[in-house]
CSV table of C-alpha atoms in Angstrom, one decimal:
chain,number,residue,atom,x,y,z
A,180,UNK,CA,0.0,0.0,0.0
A,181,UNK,CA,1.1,3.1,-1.0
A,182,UNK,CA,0.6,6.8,0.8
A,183,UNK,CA,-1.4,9.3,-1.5
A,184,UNK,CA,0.6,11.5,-2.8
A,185,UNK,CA,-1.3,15.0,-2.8
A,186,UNK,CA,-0.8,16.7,-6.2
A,187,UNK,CA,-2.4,20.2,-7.7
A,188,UNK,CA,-4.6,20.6,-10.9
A,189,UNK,CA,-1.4,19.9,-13.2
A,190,UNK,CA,-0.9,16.5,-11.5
A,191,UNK,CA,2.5,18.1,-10.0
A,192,UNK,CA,3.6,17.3,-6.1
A,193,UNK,CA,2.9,20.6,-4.6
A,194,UNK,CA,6.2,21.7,-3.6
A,195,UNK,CA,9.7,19.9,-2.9
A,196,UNK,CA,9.1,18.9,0.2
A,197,UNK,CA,6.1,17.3,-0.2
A,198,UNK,CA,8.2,15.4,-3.0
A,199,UNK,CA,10.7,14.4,-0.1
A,200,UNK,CA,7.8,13.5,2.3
A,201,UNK,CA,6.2,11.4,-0.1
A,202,UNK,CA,9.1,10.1,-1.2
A,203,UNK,CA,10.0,9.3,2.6
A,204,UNK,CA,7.1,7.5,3.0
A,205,UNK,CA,7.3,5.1,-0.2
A,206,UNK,CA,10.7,4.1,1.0
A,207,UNK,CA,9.6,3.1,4.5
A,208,UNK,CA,6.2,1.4,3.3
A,209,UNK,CA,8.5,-0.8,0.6
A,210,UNK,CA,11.0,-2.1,3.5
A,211,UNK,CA,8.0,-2.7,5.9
A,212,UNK,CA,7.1,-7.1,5.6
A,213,UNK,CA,5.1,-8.0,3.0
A,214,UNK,CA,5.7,-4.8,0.9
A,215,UNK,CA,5.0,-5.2,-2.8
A,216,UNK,CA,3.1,-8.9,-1.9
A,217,UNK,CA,-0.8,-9.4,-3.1
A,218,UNK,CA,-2.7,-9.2,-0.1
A,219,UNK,CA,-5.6,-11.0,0.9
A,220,UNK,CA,-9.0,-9.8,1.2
A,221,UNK,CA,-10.7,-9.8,4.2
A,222,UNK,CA,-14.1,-9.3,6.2
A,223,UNK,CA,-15.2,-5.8,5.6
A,224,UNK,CA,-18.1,-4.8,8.9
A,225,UNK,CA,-19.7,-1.7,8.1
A,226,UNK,CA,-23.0,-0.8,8.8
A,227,UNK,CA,-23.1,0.4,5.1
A,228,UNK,CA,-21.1,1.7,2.4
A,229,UNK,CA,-20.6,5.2,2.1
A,230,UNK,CA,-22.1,7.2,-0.9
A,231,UNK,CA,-20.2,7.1,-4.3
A,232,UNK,CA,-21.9,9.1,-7.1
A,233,UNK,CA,-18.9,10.3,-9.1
A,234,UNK,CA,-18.4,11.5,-13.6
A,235,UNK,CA,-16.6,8.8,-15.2
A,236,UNK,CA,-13.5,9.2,-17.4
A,237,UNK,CA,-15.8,9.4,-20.3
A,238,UNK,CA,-18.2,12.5,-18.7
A,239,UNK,CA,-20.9,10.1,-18.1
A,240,UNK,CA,-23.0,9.8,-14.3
A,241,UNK,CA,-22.4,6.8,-12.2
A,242,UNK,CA,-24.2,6.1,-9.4
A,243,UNK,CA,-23.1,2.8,-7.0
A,244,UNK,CA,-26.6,2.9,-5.3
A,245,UNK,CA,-27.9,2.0,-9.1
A,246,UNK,CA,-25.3,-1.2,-9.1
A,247,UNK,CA,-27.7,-3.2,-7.3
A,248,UNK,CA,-27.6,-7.2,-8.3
A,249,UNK,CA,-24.5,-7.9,-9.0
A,250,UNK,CA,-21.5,-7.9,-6.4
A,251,UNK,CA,-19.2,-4.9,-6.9
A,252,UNK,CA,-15.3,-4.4,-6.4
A,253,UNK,CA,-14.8,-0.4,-5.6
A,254,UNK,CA,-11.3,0.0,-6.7
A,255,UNK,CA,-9.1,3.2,-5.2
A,256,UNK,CA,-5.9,4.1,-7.3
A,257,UNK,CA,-3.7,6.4,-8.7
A,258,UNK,CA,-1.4,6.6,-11.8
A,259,UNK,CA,1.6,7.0,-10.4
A,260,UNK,CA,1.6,4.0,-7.4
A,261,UNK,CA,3.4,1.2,-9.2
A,262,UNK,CA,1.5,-1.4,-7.4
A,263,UNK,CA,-1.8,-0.2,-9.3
A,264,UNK,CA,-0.8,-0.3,-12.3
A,265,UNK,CA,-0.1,-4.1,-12.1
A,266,UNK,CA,-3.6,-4.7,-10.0
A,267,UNK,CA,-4.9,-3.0,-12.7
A,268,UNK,CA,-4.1,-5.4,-15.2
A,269,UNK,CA,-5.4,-8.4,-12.7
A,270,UNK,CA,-8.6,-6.7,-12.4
A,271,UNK,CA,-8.6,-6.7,-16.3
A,272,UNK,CA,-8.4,-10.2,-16.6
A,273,UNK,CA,-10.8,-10.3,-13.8
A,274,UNK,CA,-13.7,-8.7,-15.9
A,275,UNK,CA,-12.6,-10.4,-18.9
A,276,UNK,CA,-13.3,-13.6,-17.3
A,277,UNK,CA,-17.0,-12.9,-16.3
A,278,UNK,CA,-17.4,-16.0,-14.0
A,279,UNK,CA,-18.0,-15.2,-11.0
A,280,UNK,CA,-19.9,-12.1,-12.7
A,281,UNK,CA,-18.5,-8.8,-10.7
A,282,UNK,CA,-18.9,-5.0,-11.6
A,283,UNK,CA,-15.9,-3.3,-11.2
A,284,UNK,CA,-15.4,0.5,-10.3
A,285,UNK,CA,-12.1,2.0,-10.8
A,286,UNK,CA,-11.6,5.4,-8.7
A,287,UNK,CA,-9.0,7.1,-9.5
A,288,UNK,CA,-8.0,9.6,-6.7
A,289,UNK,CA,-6.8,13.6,-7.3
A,290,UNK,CA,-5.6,13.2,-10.9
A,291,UNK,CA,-6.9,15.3,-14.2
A,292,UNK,CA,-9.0,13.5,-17.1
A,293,UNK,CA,-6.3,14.0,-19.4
A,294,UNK,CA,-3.4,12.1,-17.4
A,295,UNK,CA,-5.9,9.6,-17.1
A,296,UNK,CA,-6.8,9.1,-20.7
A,297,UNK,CA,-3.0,9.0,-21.6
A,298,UNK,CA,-2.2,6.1,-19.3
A,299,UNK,CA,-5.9,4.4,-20.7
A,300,UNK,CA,-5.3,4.6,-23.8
A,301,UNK,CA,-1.8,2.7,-23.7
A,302,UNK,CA,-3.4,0.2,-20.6
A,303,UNK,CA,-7.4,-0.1,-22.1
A,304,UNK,CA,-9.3,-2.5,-19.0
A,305,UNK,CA,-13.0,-3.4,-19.1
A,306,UNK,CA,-14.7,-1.4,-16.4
A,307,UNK,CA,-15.3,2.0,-16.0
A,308,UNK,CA,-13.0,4.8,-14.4
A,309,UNK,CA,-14.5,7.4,-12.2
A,310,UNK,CA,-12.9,10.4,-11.1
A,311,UNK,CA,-12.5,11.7,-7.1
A,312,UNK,CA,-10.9,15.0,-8.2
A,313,UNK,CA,-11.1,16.3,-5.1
A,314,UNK,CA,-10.4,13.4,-3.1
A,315,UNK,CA,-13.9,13.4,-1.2
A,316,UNK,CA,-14.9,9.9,-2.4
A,317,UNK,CA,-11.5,8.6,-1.3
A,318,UNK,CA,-12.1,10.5,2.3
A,319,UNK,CA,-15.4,9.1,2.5
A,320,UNK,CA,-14.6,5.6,2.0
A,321,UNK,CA,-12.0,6.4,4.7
A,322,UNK,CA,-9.3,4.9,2.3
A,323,UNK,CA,-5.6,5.5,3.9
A,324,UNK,CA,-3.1,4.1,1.2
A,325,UNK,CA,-3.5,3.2,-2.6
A,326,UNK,CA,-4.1,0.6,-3.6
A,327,UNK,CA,-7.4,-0.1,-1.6
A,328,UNK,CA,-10.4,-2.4,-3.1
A,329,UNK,CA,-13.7,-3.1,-1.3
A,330,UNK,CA,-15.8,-6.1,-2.4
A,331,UNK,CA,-19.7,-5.4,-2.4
A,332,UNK,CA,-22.4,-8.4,-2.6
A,333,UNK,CA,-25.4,-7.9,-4.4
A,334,UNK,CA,-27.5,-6.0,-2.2
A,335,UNK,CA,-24.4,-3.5,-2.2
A,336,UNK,CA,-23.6,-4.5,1.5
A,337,UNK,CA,-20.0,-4.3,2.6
A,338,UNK,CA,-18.8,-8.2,2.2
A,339,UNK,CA,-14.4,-7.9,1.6
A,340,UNK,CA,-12.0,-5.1,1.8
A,341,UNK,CA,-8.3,-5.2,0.9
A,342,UNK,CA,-5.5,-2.4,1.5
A,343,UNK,CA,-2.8,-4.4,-0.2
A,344,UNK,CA,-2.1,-5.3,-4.3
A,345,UNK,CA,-4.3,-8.2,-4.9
A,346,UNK,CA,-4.2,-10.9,-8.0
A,347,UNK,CA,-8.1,-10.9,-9.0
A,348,UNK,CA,-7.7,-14.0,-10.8
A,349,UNK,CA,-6.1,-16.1,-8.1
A,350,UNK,CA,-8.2,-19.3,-6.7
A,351,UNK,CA,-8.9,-18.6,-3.2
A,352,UNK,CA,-9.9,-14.9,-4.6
A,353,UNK,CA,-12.0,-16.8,-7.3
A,354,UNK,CA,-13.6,-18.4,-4.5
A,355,UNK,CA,-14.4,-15.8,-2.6
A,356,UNK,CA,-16.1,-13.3,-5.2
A,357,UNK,CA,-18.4,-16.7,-6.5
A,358,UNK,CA,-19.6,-16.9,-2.9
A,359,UNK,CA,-20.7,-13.3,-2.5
A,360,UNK,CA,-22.2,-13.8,-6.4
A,361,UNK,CA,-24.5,-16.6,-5.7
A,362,UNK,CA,-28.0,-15.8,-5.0
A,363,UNK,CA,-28.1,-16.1,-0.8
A,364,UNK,CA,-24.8,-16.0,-0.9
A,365,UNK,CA,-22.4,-16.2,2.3
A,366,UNK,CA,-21.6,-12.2,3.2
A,367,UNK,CA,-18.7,-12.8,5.8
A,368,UNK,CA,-19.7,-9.2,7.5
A,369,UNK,CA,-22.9,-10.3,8.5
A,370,UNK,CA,-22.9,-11.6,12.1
A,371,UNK,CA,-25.0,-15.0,12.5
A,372,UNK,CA,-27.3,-15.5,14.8
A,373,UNK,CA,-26.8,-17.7,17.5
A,374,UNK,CA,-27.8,-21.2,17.3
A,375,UNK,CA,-31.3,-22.0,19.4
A,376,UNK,CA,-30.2,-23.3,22.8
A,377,UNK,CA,-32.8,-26.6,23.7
A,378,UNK,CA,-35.3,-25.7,26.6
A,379,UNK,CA,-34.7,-26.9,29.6
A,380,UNK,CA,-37.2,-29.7,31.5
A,381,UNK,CA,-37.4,-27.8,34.9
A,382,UNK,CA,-39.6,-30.7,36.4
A,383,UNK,CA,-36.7,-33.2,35.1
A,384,UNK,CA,-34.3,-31.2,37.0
A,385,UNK,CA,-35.7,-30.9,40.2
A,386,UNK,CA,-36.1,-34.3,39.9
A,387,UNK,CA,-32.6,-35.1,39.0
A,388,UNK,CA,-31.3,-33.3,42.1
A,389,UNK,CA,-33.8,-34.6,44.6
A,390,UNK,CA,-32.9,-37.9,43.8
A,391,UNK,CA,-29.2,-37.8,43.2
A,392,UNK,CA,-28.2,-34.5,45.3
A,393,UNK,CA,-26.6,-32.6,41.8
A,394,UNK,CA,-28.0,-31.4,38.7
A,395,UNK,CA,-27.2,-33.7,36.0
């Protein structure tokens, strides 16, 4: 995961030491364990997911609360974090697959349509790219570090979350996303009610310890 780098209109680091700081903080987050590794993704528990009405890349409205019946992977990136560029490819060959069926949303966070159609047009993918120009989206969904994916079942309740790279296409991820797609599905963030307990005889147990002195 890599810190957002805060950049003006042109796409520029604002300033030289924001540079350093940024860069600071790539260096430490590559030596930290498990840097540069796919993650896994894991039980997301949120009441519900925050709004995210955003324009995509190609000046159309998108709406997530419209997505409903299908699960949904809400992608956060940015251009310039090298482990989202190659999650972006494995999110490609996730759509391209279309089993389990998943909509994917790619957000990309603080960078101008035309950086964006550059890197797109040399790296086409299947799904569309919205734009968080202004970062609100990616404060919303409280997202810390790029790359970050949620996983939405159909209902558009929060199911997985990841904050690392991920490969899309691996088996235990495969898995995963086909459980969330089936109708009824298994939502891992959903707490499950606690099995029924038998009643208790009460007559039995007085009996029980009348006769032998304990409660069996």
């Amino acid at each position: 995961m890599v810190a957002p780098e805060f950049r003006g209109a042109s796409g520029s680091v604002r300033g030289p030491k924001r540079r350093l700081r940024a860069l600071a903080v790539g260096l430490v987050l590559a030596l930290l364990p498990g840097a540069g590794k796919a993650g896994d993704l894991q039980p997301w528990s949120s009441p519900a997911p925050p709004e995210l009405a955003l324009t995509r890349l190609d000046a159309a409205a998108l709406d997530l609360a419209d997505m409903r019946g299908e699960p949904v992977i809400v992608h956060f990136f940015a251009t310039w974090c090298g482990p989202c560029i190659e999650e972006m490819a494995s999110l490609n060959a996730l759509a391209q697959r279309r089993d389990p069926a998943v909509a994917i949303l790619a957000v990309n966070v603080g960078e101008v349509p035309a950086r964006l159609r550059s890197f797109f047009k040399a790296r086409p993918v299947d799904f569309p790219v919205l734009l968080d120009e202004d970062r609100a989206a990616m404060k919303r969904w409280q997202v810390l570090g790029l790359p970050t994916s949620f996983v939405l079942d159909g209902q558009l309740r929060p199911a997985f979350k990841t904050e690392e790279p991920l490969d899309w296409t691996s088996p235990a991820v495969l898995r995963a996303l086909a459980a969330v797609a089936k109708p009824g599905g298994e939502n891992p963030s959903e707490e499950r009610p606690e099995e029924e307990r038998p009643k208790q005889d009460l007559s039995r147990t007085i009996a029980d310890k009348n006769e032998g002195g304990a409660i069996r």
